[in-house]
Short mmCIF file of C-alpha atoms in Angstrom, two decimals:
data_model
loop_
_atom_site.label_atom_id
_atom_site.label_comp_id
_atom_site.label_asym_id
_atom_site.label_seq_id
_atom_site.Cartn_x
_atom_site.Cartn_y
_atom_site.Cartn_z
CA UNK A 1 -11.32 -0.81 -9.18
CA UNK A 2 -11.48 1.55 -6.37
CA UNK A 3 -13.85 0.51 -4.45
CA UNK A 4 -13.56 3.63 -1.38
CA UNK A 5 -13.34 6.83 -2.81
CA UNK A 6 -12.41 9.95 -0.19
CA UNK A 7 -13.03 12.89 0.62
CA UNK A 8 -11.72 15.46 0.83
CA UNK A 9 -8.85 14.98 -0.83
CA UNK A 10 -6.47 17.17 0.31
CA UNK A 11 -7.06 18.90 4.25
CA UNK A 12 -4.74 21.56 6.23
CA UNK A 13 -5.88 22.09 9.80
CA UNK A 14 -3.42 23.73 13.22
CA UNK A 15 -2.40 21.25 15.32
CA UNK A 16 -4.89 21.16 18.35
CA UNK A 17 -7.93 20.48 15.46
CA UNK A 18 -9.83 18.30 14.96
CA UNK A 19 -9.20 16.67 11.54
CA UNK A 20 -12.66 14.50 10.12
CA UNK A 21 -12.62 12.56 6.50
CA UNK A 22 -15.34 10.66 4.94
CA UNK A 23 -14.83 7.49 3.12
CA UNK A 24 -18.28 6.03 0.47
CA UNK A 25 -17.91 2.66 -0.78
CA UNK A 26 -20.51 1.13 -3.68
CA UNK A 27 -21.09 -2.51 -2.86
CA UNK A 28 -21.34 -4.91 0.35
CA UNK A 29 -18.07 -5.10 2.22
CA UNK A 30 -17.44 -8.05 4.60
CA UNK A 31 -14.80 -4.91 6.66
CA UNK A 32 -13.50 -1.30 6.28
CA UNK A 33 -10.32 -0.53 7.39
CA UNK A 34 -8.03 2.42 7.19
CA UNK A 35 -4.70 3.01 6.91
CA UNK A 36 -2.07 5.39 6.54
CA UNK A 37 1.44 6.68 4.44
CA UNK A 38 3.73 9.20 5.10
CA UNK A 39 5.36 10.41 2.33
CA UNK A 40 6.62 7.74 -0.10
CA UNK A 41 6.16 5.02 2.52
CA UNK A 42 4.58 1.66 2.55
CA UNK A 43 0.44 1.94 4.66
CA UNK A 44 0.16 1.48 7.82
CA UNK A 45 -2.83 -0.28 9.05
CA UNK A 46 -4.50 2.46 11.72
CA UNK A 47 -7.78 0.51 12.95
CA UNK A 48 -10.74 -2.15 11.38
CA UNK A 49 -14.23 -1.82 11.80
CA UNK A 50 -16.75 -5.16 10.44
CA UNK A 51 -20.04 -4.68 8.86
CA UNK A 52 -21.90 -5.02 11.80
CA UNK A 53 -20.36 -2.32 13.85
CA UNK A 54 -21.21 1.27 13.85
CA UNK A 55 -18.17 2.81 15.92
CA UNK A 56 -14.98 2.35 17.21
CA UNK A 57 -12.09 3.61 18.89
CA UNK A 58 -8.42 3.05 18.71
CA UNK A 59 -6.46 6.23 20.75
CA UNK A 60 -6.66 9.49 18.93
CA UNK A 61 -8.77 7.47 16.11
CA UNK A 62 -12.11 7.44 15.74
CA UNK A 63 -13.65 5.57 12.67
CA UNK A 64 -17.86 5.66 12.16
CA UNK A 65 -19.36 3.39 9.52
CA UNK A 66 -22.64 3.50 8.06
CA UNK A 67 -23.76 0.38 5.80
CA UNK A 68 -27.21 2.37 4.94
CA UNK A 69 -25.58 5.05 3.34
CA UNK A 70 -22.13 2.85 2.32
CA UNK A 71 -19.92 5.33 4.24
CA UNK A 72 -17.69 5.79 6.80
CA UNK A 73 -15.81 8.73 8.68
CA UNK A 74 -12.10 8.81 9.82
CA UNK A 75 -11.94 11.67 12.96
CA UNK A 76 -8.49 12.56 14.33
CA UNK A 77 -8.71 14.30 17.93
CA UNK A 78 -6.41 16.97 18.77
CA UNK A 79 -3.39 16.41 15.78
CA UNK A 80 -0.10 16.81 16.25
CA UNK A 81 2.89 17.64 13.58
CA UNK A 82 3.54 13.92 13.46
CA UNK A 83 -0.49 12.98 12.03
CA UNK A 84 0.92 14.77 8.69
CA UNK A 85 0.02 11.49 6.24
CA UNK A 86 -2.36 10.38 3.68
CA UNK A 87 -5.28 8.08 4.85
CA UNK A 88 -6.41 5.32 3.18
CA UNK A 89 -10.02 3.75 4.03
CA UNK A 90 -9.74 0.39 1.99
CA UNK A 91 -12.66 -2.57 2.01
CA UNK A 92 -12.42 -5.63 1.81
CA UNK A 93 -14.86 -7.75 -0.97
CA UNK A 94 -16.31 -11.45 0.05
CA UNK A 95 -12.91 -12.81 -0.72
CA UNK A 96 -10.86 -10.78 1.63
CA UNK A 97 -9.21 -9.03 -0.83
CA UNK A 98 -8.65 -5.07 -0.29
CA UNK A 99 -9.45 -2.60 -3.21
CA UNK A 100 -8.72 1.45 -1.67
CA UNK A 101 -9.27 4.93 -2.02
CA UNK A 102 -7.39 7.75 -3.95
CA UNK A 103 -6.81 9.04 -0.36
CA UNK A 104 -7.07 12.50 1.29
CA UNK A 105 -3.91 13.44 2.59
CA UNK A 106 -4.07 16.34 5.63
CA UNK A 107 -1.13 18.62 6.54
CA UNK A 108 -1.11 19.70 9.75
CA UNK A 109 1.03 22.93 10.92
CA UNK A 110 2.67 24.00 14.16
CA UNK B 1 5.96 -7.54 14.86
CA UNK B 2 5.62 -8.66 10.92
CA UNK B 3 8.09 -7.45 8.89
CA UNK B 4 8.10 -7.38 5.08
CA UNK B 5 10.80 -6.05 3.36
CA UNK B 6 11.09 -5.72 0.02
CA UNK B 7 14.11 -5.90 -1.92
CA UNK B 8 14.88 -2.80 -3.06
CA UNK B 9 13.59 1.10 -2.45
CA UNK B 10 14.65 2.34 -5.86
CA UNK B 11 15.20 1.02 -8.84
CA UNK B 12 15.91 2.30 -12.41
CA UNK B 13 15.51 0.15 -14.63
CA UNK B 14 15.39 0.24 -19.27
CA UNK B 15 12.53 -0.49 -20.88
CA UNK B 16 12.32 -3.57 -22.15
CA UNK B 17 13.82 -5.39 -19.48
CA UNK B 18 12.36 -8.23 -16.87
CA UNK B 19 12.35 -6.69 -13.64
CA UNK B 20 12.12 -9.10 -10.15
CA UNK B 21 10.58 -7.33 -7.25
CA UNK B 22 11.39 -9.27 -3.98
CA UNK B 23 8.74 -8.92 -1.04
CA UNK B 24 9.80 -11.75 1.84
CA UNK B 25 7.88 -11.70 5.10
CA UNK B 26 9.08 -13.02 7.87
CA UNK B 27 6.03 -14.34 10.05
CA UNK B 28 3.82 -17.30 8.58
CA UNK B 29 1.07 -15.46 7.24
CA UNK B 30 -0.72 -17.23 4.36
CA UNK B 31 -1.64 -14.53 1.94
CA UNK B 32 0.15 -12.24 0.18
CA UNK B 33 -0.05 -8.99 -2.11
CA UNK B 34 1.07 -7.24 -5.24
CA UNK B 35 -0.03 -2.90 -5.34
CA UNK B 36 0.44 -0.65 -7.77
CA UNK B 37 0.13 3.06 -6.15
CA UNK B 38 0.30 5.78 -8.42
CA UNK B 39 -0.99 9.87 -7.43
CA UNK B 40 -4.74 10.04 -8.01
CA UNK B 41 -4.98 6.87 -9.26
CA UNK B 42 -4.21 4.62 -5.63
CA UNK B 43 -3.62 1.28 -5.34
CA UNK B 44 -4.56 -1.47 -7.38
CA UNK B 45 -4.40 -4.97 -7.02
CA UNK B 46 -1.50 -6.30 -9.13
CA UNK B 47 -1.73 -9.95 -7.94
CA UNK B 48 -2.03 -11.76 -5.10
CA UNK B 49 -1.45 -15.35 -3.57
CA UNK B 50 -3.77 -17.36 -1.09
CA UNK B 51 -1.16 -20.54 -0.35
CA UNK B 52 2.09 -21.79 -1.72
CA UNK B 53 2.12 -22.27 -5.42
CA UNK B 54 -1.38 -20.29 -5.84
CA UNK B 55 -1.62 -17.20 -7.22
CA UNK B 56 -4.31 -14.62 -8.57
CA UNK B 57 -4.91 -12.10 -10.63
CA UNK B 58 -6.11 -8.86 -9.45
CA UNK B 59 -7.19 -5.61 -11.64
CA UNK B 60 -4.26 -4.93 -13.48
CA UNK B 61 -2.02 -8.20 -14.44
CA UNK B 62 -1.35 -6.64 -17.94
CA UNK B 63 2.21 -7.01 -18.60
CA UNK B 64 3.20 -9.27 -14.78
CA UNK B 65 3.39 -11.87 -13.46
CA UNK B 66 4.63 -13.83 -9.88
CA UNK B 67 5.82 -16.68 -7.96
CA UNK B 68 5.59 -17.88 -5.18
CA UNK B 69 7.69 -20.70 -4.62
CA UNK B 70 7.65 -20.35 -1.07
CA UNK B 71 6.15 -18.74 1.57
CA UNK B 72 7.36 -16.55 3.16
CA UNK B 73 8.46 -15.12 -0.47
CA UNK B 74 6.37 -13.81 -3.41
CA UNK B 75 8.60 -11.78 -6.19
CA UNK B 76 6.76 -9.53 -8.82
CA UNK B 77 7.84 -9.52 -12.33
CA UNK B 78 7.73 -7.58 -15.54
CA UNK B 79 8.57 -9.81 -18.18
CA UNK B 80 9.23 -6.44 -20.07
CA UNK B 81 9.25 -3.44 -19.00
CA UNK B 82 7.40 -0.52 -20.42
CA UNK B 83 7.71 3.26 -19.21
CA UNK B 84 4.10 3.10 -17.86
CA UNK B 85 5.13 0.67 -15.36
CA UNK B 86 7.03 3.55 -13.76
CA UNK B 87 5.18 3.77 -10.06
CA UNK B 88 5.87 2.84 -6.83
CA UNK B 89 5.58 -1.29 -5.84
CA UNK B 90 3.85 -2.43 -2.78
CA UNK B 91 3.93 -5.81 -0.69
CA UNK B 92 1.19 -6.35 1.06
CA UNK B 93 0.41 -9.54 3.42
CA UNK B 94 -1.93 -10.76 6.05
CA UNK B 95 -3.18 -14.08 8.27
CA UNK B 96 -6.41 -14.18 7.25
CA UNK B 97 -8.93 -13.12 4.50
CA UNK B 98 -10.11 -9.52 5.29
CA UNK B 99 -7.36 -9.26 8.23
CA UNK B 100 -5.77 -6.46 8.84
CA UNK B 101 -2.51 -6.03 6.17
CA UNK B 102 1.01 -5.12 6.24
CA UNK B 103 3.16 -3.42 3.82
CA UNK B 104 6.73 -3.28 2.93
CA UNK B 105 8.18 -0.71 2.78
CA UNK B 106 7.82 0.32 -0.80
CA UNK B 107 9.83 -0.09 -4.27
CA UNK B 108 10.07 3.14 -6.23
CA UNK B 109 10.24 1.74 -10.10
CA UNK B 110 11.53 4.28 -12.85
CA UNK B 111 11.42 2.63 -16.57
CA UNK B 112 13.86 4.73 -19.09
#
């Protein structure tokens, strides 16, 4: 069953713009993770934020977590054509297994 | 870097065939997972393993089985392939529970 739900399903922006996508989940979590998937390939781990953290940065990525609203957001600043990919949030349950959402498809045009 | 290798990138099998999907990792990760990915459905967990010889069902285990005889190898078995098992299959590993996963490149399986 899907735990995380990403919004929007698709996003189209121009190079240099910021891209923001959101993730909502249903049950309590240990941590929340974001992954990127380039077309037809495996997923790449981007960032992990623990349930007691509110914000985390990694390069041009900024992730926030609001456990009271059961939501997270991923911001990609100054986007590049190479950021074109699908982005997934995943929540870790009490056993450490990840449940993934359906993803946000991001297209960055030059 | 951890490398997770899936034996085939593309695979075409006939209905009723027994299909083996292999996944090998080159680090000492305890945990291994098999997911399938379908458009609009995201990734769904088929089976996972937290130790050699140990296997647990995920959310959609029907029609599948797994084998983990050695720590580095986790095999997914389609006992009798059906067309509704046409999908992208992704193997992943993690060192500890709740850690980030490392994924293989995926196997796109078509059952005809």
